Short mmCIF file of C-alpha atoms and ligand atoms in Angstrom, two decimals:
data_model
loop_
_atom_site.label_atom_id
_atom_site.label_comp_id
_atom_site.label_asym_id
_atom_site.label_seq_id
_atom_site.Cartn_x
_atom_site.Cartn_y
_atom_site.Cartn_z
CA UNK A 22 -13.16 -9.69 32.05
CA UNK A 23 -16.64 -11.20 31.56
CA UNK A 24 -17.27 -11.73 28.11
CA UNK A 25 -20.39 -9.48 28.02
CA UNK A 26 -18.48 -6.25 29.02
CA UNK A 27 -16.96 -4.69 26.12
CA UNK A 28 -12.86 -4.77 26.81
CA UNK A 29 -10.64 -1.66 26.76
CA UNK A 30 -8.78 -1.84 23.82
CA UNK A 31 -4.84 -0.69 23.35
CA UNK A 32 -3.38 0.08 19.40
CA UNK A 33 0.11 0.37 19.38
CA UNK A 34 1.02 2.36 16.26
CA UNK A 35 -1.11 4.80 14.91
CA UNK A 36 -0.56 4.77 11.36
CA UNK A 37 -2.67 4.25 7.89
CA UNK A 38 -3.45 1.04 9.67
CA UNK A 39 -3.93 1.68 13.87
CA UNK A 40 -5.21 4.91 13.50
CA UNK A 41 -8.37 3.89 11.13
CA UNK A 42 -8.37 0.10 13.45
CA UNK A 43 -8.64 2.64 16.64
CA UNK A 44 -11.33 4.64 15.83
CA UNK A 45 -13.58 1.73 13.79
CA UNK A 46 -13.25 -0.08 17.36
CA UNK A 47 -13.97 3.23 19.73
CA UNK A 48 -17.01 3.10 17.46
CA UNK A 49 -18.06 -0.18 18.73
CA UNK A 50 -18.36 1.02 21.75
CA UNK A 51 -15.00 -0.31 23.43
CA UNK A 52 -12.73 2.19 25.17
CA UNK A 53 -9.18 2.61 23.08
CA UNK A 54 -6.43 4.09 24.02
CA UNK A 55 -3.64 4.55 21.02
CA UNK A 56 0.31 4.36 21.32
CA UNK A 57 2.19 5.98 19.12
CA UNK A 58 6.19 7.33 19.87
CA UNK A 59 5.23 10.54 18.01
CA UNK A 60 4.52 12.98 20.03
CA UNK A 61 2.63 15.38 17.63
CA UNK A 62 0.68 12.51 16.01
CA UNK A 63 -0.68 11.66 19.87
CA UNK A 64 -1.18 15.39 20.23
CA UNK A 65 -3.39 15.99 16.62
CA UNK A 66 -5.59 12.76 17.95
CA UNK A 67 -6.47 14.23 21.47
CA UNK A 68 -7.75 17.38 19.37
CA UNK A 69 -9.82 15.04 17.54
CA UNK A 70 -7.86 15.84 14.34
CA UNK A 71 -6.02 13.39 11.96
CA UNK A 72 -2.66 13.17 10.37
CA UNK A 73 -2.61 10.82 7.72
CA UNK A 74 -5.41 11.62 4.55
CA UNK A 75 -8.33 9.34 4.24
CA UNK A 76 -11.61 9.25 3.21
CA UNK A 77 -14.37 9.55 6.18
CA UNK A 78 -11.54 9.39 8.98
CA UNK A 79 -11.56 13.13 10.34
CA UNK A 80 -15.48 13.07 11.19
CA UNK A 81 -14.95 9.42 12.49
CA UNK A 82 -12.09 10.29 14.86
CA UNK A 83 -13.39 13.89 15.45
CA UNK A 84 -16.55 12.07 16.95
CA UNK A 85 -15.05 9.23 18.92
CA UNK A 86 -12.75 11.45 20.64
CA UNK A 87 -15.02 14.18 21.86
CA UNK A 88 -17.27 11.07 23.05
CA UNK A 89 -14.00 9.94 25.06
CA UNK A 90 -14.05 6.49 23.58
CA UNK A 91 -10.55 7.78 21.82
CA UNK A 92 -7.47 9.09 23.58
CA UNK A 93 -3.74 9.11 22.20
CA UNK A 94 -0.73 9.12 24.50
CA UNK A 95 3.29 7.96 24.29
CA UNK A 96 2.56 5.85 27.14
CA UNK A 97 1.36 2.25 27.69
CA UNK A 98 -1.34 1.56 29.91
CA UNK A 99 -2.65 -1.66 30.67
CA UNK A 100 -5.77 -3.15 28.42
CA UNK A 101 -7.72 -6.07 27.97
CA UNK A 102 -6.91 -6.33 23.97
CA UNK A 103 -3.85 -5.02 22.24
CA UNK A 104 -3.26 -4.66 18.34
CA UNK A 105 -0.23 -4.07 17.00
CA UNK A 106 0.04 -2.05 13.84
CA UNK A 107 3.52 -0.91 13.55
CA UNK A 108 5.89 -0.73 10.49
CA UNK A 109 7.82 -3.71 9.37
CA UNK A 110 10.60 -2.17 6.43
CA UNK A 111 13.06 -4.33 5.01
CA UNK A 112 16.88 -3.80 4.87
CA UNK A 113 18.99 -2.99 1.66
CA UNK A 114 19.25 -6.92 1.49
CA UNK A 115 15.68 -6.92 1.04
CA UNK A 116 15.69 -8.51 4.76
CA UNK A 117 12.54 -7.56 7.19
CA UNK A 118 13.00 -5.73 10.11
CA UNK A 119 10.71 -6.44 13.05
CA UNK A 120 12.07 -4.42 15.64
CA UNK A 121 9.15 -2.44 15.62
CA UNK A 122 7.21 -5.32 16.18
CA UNK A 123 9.26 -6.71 19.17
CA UNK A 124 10.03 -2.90 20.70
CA UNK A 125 6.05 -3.16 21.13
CA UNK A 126 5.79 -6.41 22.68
CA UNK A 127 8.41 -5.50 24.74
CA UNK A 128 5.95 -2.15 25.84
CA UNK A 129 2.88 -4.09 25.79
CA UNK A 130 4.92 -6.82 28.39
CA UNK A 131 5.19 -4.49 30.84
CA UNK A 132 1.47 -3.85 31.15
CA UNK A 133 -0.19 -7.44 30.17
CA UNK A 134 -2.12 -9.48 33.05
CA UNK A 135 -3.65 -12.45 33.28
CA UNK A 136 -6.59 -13.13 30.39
CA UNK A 137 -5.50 -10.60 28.23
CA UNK A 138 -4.65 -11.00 24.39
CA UNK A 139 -2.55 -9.72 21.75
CA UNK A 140 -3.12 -9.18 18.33
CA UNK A 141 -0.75 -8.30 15.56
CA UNK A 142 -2.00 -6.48 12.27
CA UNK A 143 1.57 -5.61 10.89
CA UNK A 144 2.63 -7.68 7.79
CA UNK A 145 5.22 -9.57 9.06
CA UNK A 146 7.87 -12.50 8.30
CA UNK A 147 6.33 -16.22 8.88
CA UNK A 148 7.49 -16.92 12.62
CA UNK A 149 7.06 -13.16 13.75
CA UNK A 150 4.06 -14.10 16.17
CA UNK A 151 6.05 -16.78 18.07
CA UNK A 152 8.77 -14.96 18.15
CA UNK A 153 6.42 -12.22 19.58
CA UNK A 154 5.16 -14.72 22.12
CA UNK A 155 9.00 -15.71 22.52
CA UNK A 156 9.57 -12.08 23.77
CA UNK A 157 6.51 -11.83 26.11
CA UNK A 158 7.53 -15.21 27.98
CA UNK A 159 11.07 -14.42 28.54
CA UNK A 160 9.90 -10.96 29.82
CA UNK A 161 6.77 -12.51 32.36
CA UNK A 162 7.95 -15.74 33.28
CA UNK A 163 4.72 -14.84 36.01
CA UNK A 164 2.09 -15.27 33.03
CA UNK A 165 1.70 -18.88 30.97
CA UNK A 166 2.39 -18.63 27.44
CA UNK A 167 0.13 -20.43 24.60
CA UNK A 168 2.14 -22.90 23.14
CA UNK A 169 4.88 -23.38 26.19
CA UNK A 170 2.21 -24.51 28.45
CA UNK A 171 0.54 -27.71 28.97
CA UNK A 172 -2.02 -25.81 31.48
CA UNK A 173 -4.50 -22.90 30.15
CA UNK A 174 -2.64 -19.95 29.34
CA UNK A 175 -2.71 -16.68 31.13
CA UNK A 176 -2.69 -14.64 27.85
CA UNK A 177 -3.50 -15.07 24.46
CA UNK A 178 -1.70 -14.01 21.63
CA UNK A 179 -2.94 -14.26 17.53
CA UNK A 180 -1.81 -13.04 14.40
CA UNK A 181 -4.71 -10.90 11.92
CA UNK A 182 -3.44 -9.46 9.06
CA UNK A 183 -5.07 -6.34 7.90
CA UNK A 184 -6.25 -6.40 3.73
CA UNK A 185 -7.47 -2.86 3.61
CA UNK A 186 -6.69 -0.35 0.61
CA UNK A 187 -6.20 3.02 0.78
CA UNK A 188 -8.63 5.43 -0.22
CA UNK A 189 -11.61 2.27 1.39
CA UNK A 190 -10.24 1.57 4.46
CA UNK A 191 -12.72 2.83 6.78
CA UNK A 192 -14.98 0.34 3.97
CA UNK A 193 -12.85 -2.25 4.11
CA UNK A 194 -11.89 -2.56 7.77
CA UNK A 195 -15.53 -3.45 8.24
CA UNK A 196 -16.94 -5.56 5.63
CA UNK A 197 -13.28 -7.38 4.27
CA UNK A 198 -13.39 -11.28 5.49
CA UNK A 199 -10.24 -11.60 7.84
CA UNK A 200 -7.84 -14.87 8.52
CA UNK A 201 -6.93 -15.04 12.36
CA UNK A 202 -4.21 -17.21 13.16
CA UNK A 203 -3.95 -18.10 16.78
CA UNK A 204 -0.80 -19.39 18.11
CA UNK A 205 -3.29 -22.19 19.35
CA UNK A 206 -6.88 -22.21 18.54
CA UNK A 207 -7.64 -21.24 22.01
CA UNK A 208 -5.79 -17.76 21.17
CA UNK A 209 -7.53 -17.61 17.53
CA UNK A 210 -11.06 -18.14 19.36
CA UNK A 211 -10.29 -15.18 21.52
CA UNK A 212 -8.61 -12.64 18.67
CA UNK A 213 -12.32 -13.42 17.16
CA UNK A 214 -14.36 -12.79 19.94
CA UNK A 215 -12.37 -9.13 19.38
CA UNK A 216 -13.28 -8.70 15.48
CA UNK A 217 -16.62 -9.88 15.60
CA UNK A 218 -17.23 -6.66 17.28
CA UNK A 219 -16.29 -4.73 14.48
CA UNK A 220 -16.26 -6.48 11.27
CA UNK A 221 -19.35 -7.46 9.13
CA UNK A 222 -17.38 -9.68 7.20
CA UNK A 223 -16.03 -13.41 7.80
CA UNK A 224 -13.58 -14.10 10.15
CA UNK A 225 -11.85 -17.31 9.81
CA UNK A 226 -9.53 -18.84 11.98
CA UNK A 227 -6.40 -20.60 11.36
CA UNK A 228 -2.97 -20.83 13.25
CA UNK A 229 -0.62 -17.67 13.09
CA UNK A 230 2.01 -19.08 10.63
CA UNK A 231 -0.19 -19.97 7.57
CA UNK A 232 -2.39 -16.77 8.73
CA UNK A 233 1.06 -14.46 8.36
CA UNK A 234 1.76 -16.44 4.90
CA UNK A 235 -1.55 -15.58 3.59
CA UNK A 236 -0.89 -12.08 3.97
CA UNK A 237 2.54 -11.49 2.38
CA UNK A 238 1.14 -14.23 -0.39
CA UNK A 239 -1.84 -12.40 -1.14
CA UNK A 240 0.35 -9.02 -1.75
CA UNK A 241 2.93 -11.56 -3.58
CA UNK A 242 0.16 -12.92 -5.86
CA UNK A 243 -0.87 -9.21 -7.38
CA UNK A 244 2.74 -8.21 -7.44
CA UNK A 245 3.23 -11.74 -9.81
CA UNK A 246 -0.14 -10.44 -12.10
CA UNK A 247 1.11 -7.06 -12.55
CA UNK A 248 4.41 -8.11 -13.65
CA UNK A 249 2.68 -10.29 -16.37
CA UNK A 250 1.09 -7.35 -17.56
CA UNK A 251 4.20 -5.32 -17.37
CA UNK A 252 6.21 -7.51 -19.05
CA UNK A 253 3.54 -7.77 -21.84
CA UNK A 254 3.71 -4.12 -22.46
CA UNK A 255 7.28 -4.47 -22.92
CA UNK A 256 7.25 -7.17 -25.61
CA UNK A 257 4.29 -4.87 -27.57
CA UNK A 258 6.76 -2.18 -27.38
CA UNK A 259 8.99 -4.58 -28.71
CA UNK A 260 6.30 -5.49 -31.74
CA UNK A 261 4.71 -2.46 -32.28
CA UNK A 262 1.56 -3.56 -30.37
CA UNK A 263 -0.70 -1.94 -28.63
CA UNK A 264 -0.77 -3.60 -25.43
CA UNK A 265 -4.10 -2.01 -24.32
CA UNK A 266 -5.77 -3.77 -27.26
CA UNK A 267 -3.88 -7.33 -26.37
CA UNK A 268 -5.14 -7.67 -23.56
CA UNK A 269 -8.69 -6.00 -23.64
CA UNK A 270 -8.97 -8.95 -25.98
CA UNK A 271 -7.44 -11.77 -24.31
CA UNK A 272 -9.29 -10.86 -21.66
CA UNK A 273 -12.82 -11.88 -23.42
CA UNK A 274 -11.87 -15.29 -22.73
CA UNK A 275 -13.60 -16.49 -19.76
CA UNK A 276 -10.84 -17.66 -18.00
CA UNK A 277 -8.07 -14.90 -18.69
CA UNK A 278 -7.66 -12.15 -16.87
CA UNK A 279 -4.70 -10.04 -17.25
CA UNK A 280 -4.03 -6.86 -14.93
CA UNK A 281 -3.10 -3.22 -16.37
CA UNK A 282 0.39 -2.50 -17.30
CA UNK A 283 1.73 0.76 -15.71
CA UNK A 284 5.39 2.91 -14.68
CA UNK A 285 6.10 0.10 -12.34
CA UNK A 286 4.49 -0.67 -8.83
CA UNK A 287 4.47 2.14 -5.92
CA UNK A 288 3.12 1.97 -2.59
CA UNK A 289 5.01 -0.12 0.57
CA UNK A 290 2.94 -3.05 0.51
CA UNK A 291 3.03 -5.06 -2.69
CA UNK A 292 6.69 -4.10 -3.88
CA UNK A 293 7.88 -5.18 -0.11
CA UNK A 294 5.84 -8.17 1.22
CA UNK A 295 7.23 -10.39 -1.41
CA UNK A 296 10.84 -10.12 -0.46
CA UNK A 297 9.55 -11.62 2.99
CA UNK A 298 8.91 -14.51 1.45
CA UNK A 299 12.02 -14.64 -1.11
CA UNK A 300 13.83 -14.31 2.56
CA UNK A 301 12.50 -16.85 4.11
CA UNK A 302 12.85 -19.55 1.23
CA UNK A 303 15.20 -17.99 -1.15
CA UNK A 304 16.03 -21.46 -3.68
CA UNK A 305 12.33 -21.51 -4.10
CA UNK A 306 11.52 -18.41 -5.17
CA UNK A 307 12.59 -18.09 -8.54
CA UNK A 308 8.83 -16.45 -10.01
CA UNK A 309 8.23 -13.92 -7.24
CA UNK A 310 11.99 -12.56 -7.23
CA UNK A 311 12.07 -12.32 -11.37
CA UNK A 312 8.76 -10.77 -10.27
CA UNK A 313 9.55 -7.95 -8.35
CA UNK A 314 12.10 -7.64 -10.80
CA UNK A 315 9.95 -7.37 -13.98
CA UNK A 316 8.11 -4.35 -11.84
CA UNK A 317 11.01 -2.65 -10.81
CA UNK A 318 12.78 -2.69 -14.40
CA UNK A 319 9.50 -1.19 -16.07
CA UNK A 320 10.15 2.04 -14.14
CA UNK A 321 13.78 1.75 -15.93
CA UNK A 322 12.19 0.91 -19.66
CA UNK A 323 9.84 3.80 -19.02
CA UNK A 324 12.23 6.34 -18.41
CA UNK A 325 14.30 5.28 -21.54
CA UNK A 326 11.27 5.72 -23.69
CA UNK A 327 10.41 8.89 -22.71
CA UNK A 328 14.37 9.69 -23.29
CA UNK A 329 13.79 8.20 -26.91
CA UNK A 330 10.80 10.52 -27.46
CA UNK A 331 12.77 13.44 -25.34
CA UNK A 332 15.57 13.24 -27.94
CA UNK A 333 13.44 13.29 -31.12
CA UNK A 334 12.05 16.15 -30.04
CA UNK A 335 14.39 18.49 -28.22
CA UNK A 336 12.44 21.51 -28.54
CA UNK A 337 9.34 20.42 -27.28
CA UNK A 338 8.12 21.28 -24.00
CA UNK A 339 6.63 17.75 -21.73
CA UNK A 340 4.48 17.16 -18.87
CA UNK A 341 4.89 14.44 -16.87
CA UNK A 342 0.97 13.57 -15.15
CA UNK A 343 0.98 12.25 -12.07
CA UNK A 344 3.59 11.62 -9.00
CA UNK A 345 1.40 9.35 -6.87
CA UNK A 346 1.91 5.72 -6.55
CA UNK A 347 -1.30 5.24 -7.79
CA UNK A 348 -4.48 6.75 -9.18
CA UNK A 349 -7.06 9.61 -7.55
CA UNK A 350 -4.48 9.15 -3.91
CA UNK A 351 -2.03 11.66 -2.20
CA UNK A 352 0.06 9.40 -1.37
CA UNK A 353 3.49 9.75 -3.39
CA UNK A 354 6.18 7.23 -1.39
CA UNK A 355 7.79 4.64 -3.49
CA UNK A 356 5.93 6.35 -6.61
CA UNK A 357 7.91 4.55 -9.73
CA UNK A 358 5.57 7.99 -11.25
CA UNK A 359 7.97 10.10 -9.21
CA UNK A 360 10.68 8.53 -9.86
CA UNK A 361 10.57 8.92 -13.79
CA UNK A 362 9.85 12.34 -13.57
CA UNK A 363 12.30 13.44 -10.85
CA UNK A 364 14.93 11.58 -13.11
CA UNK A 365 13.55 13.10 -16.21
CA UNK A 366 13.42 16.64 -14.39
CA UNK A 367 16.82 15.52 -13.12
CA UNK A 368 18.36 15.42 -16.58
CA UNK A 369 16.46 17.76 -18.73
CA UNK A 370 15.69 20.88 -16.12
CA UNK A 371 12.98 23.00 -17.10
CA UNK A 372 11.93 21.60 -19.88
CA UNK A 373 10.19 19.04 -17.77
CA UNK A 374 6.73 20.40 -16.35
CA UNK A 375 4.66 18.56 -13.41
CA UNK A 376 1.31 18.24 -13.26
CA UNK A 377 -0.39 16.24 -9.78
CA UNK A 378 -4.12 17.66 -8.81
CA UNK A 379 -3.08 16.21 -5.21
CA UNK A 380 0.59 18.15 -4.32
CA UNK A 381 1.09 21.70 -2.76
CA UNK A 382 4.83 21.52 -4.70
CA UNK A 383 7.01 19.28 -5.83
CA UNK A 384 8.68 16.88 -3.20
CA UNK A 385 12.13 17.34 -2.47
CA UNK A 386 14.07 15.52 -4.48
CA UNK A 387 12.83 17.64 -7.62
CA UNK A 388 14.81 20.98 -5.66
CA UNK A 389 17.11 22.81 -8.11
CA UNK A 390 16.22 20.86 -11.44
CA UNK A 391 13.70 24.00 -12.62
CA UNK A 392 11.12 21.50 -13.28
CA UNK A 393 7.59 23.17 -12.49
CA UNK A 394 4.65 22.10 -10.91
CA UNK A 395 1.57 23.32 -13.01
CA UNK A 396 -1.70 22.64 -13.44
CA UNK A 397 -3.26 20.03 -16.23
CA UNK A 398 -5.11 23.18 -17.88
CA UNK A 399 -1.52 25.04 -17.95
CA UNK A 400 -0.09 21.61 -19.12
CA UNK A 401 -2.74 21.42 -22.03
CA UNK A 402 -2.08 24.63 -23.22
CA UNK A 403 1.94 24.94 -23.04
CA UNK A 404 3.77 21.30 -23.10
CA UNK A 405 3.45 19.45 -26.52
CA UNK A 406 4.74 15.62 -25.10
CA UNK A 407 2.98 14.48 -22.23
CA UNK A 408 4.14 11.67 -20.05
CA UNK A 409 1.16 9.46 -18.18
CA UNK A 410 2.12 8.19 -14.94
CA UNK A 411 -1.08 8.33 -12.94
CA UNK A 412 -4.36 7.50 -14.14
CA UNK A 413 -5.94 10.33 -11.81
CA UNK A 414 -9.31 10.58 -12.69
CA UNK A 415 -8.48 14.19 -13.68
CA UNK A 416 -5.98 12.95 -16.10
CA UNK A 417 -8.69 10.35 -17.57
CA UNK A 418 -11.47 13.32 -17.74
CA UNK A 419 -9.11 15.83 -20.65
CA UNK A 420 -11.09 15.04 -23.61
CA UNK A 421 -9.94 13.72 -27.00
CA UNK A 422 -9.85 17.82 -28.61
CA UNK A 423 -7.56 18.92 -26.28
CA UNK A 424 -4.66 16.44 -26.97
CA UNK A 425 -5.42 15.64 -30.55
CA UNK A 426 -2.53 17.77 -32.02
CA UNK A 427 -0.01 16.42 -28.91
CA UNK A 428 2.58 13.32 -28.54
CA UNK A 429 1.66 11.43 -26.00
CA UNK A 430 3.28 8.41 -23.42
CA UNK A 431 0.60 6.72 -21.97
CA UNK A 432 2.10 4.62 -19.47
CA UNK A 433 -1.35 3.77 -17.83
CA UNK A 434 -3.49 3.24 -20.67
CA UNK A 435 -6.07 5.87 -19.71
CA UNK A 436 -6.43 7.78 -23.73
CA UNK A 437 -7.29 4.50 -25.54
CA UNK A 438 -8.47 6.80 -28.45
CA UNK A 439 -5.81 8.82 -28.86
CA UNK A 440 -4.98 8.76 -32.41
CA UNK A 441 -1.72 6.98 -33.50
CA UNK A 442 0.45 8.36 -36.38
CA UNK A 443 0.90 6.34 -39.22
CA UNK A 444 0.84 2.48 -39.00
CA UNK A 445 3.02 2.71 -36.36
CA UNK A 446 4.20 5.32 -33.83
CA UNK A 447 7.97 6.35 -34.35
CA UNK A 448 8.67 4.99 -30.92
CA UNK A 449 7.36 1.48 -30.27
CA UNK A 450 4.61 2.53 -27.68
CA UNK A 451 3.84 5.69 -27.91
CA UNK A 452 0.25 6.89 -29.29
CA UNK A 453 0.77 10.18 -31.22
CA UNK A 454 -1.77 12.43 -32.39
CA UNK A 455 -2.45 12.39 -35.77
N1 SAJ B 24 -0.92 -1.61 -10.19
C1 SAJ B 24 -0.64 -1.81 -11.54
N2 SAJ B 24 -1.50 -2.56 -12.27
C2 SAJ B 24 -2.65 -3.08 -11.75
C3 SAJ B 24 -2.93 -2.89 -10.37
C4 SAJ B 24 -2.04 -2.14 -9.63
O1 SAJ B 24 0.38 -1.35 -12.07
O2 SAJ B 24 -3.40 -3.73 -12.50
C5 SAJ B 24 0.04 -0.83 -9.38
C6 SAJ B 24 -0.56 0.46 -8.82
O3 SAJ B 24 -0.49 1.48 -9.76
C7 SAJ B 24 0.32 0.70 -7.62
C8 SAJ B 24 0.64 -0.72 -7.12
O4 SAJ B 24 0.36 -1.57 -8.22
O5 SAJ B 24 1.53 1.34 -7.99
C9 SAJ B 24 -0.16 -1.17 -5.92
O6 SAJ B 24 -1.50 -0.71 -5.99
P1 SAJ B 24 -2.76 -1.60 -5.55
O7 SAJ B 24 -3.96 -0.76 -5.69
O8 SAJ B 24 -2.77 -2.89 -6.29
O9 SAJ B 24 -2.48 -1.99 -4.02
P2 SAJ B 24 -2.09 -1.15 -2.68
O10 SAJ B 24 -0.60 -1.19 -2.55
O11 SAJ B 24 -2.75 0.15 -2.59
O12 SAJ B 24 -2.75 -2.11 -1.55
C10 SAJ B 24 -2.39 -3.49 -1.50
C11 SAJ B 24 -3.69 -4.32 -1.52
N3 SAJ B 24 -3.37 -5.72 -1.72
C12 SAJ B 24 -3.96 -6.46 -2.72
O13 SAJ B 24 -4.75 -6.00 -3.49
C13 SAJ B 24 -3.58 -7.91 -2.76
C14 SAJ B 24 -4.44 -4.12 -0.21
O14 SAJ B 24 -5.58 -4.98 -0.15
C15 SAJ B 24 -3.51 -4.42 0.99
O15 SAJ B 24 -4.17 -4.21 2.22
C16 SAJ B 24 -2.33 -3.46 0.91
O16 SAJ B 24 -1.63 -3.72 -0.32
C17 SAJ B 24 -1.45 -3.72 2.12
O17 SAJ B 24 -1.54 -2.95 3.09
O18 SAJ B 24 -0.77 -4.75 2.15
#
């Protein structure tokens, strides 16, 4: 390939990650072709439509793929760049799983020539690049490997992490700085040659190792700052603070700066990557494992708050706001919102109402409890306790007169001026209307 032609590109994985990666680079100009194993995810692409919800990706994809700069298949076909985005879960030991990773290589080894390279995206365990490289030797003894050659390599493989959150990714995927660790600079040259294509911000190369620690540290280091925060909230419950007003004011100093408390931390980044690190050095990761720990066990001192306030009040209708993982997002896996209110729907039935701007109905695990999914006007006018979870914008936007007169849990901080009763509330916490 001469270095003036724009490559064909291969994703492998088209996910909140490959499909947004895909498109972003068919918009460069390069030809891509995406992998996925789903068949109707390949078939939604080819009609220029998307499955996953994000903002600016239908018009993006819709326009790369009628251009033919997009197609989707099952198959692999051979390219001049791949990028791997594929999922890497953990175990019930909290142990990652890469066989994603390495059923792709093992794909993307049937198909790789001579001056191609290989890029993995997916947050992965420190050593998943070589091992990567590992797999592609042993299955082309033919091509040279970087690293197991004294001589050029045929191919070259990297490791770039992507740092993109939802709701900005299209944003993001541009104009984020990226680390791009090659498995020897030779390989993190070429993996840039790739990005510079499509990102505006700095790309800086490194080797893969410290590149795949950077990831899983950065997600490790905002799991660590939340869990201050939530473990502050827990100690003003404790006191009768309010933790809002703690740390609105420790903050003023000009080197403090303390992250919002909430039910716990959702989504499948930060509340997994740091276990990849506990695995991999387990004796010396005492803070990040008490960590994840802190955030997991606020979803647990949430729920038994709301039980406190539940059983003071038995005849009082509540509304749990919000299922998502977090604010103004559809997204509702490993919500700790949905978790306290399918376990408070679980246990109290109909009493519990639902209110989330961004479901159709109420996932599964809420079937036969008689909890109901209404809306925040319905909520506002029937439920006397209500629960924050999510700090939906639609949630921040009821005005002070229309919960006045209610008892509210505000998990998220998002009714600063809600009156409080008394001195103190009658559960350590809780902001009740006056
Ligand atoms: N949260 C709090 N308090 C806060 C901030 C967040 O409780 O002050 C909670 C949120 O409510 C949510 C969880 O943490 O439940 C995670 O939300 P988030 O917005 O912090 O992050 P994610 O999971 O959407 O995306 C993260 C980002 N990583 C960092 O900010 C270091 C993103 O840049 C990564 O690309 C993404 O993980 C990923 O894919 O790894």
């Amino acid at each position: 390939m001469k270095s003036d032609v724009k490559p064909d590109v291969c994703v492998v994985g088209l996910g909140y990650i490959g499909l947004p990666t895909a498109a972003i680079v068919a918009r460069a100009g390069c030809r891509v072709r995406g992998v996925d194993v789903t068949q109707s995810v390949v078939d939604t692409i080819n009609r220029g439509e998307i499955h996953i919800e994000e903002v600016d990706l239908d018009g993006l994809v819709q326009g790369v793929v009628a251009r033919g700069l997009l197609s989707a298949s099952t198959e692999m076909e051979a390219a001049d760049v791949f990028v791997i985005a594929v999922p890497t879960p953990f175990d019930q030991d909290h142990a990652p799983d890469i066989s994603y990773v390495l059923a792709a290589g093992e794909a993307v080894a049937k198909v790789l020539k001579a001056g191609d390279t290989v890029i993995l995206e997916s947050t992965s365990p420190v050593g998943t690049t070589e091992q990567l490289r590992d797999l592609i030797a042993a299955r082309r003894p033919d091509l040279k490997c970087p690293g197991l050659t004294a001589e050029t390599p045929d191919v070259s493989i990297a490791y770039c992490p992507e740092r993109v959150l939802p709701g900005k990714i299209l944003e993001e995927l541009t104009n984020n700085d990226r680390s791009i660790g090659g498995i020897t600079p030779r390989c993190a040259r070429k993996a840039l040659a790739f990005y510079k294509r499509f990102v505006r911000g700095t790309c800086i190369t490194t080797d893969a190792r410290s590149a795949e620690m950077t990831k899983l540290v950065e997600n490790a280091y905002r799991d660590v700052n939340i869990a201050f925060a939530n473990e502050l909230s827990i100690v003003a419950d404790r006191m009768g603070l309010d933790v809002w007003e703690v740390i609105r004011l420790a903050n003023r100093h000009p080197r403090v700066n303390i992250l919002q408390p909430g039910p716990g931390v959702g989504g499948h980044c930060i509340a997994v990557d740091p276990w990849f690190i506990v695995h991999g050095a387990p004796e010396e990761t005492p803070l990040i494992r008490t960590a994840r720990g802190v955030n997991d066990g606020k979803i647990h001192h949430v729920i038994a708050r709301a039980e406190e306030l539940l059983a003071a009040h038995p005849q009082l209708t509540v509304a749990c706001l919000g299922l998502a993982f977090k604010a103004n997002i559809d997204d509702f896996r490993e919500s700790p919102a949905r978790l306290v209110a399918a376990t408070l729907a679980r246990r109290h039935g109909a009493r519990i109402k639902v209110v989330e701007p961004y479901a159709a109905q109420l996932p599964r695990e809420f079937d036969g409890t008689a909890a109901e999914l209404i809306d925040i006007d319905t909520a506002l006018e029937t439920a006397e306790i209500l629960i924050v979870l999510v700090d939906h914008d639609q949630f921040r936007a009821v005005p002070l007169a229309e919960r006045a007169g209610k008892l509210v849990y505000d998990t998220r901080g998002i009714w600063l001026d809600q009156p409080k009763l008394g001195e103190q509330a009658p559960v350590a916490g809780l902001r009740l209307a006056s």
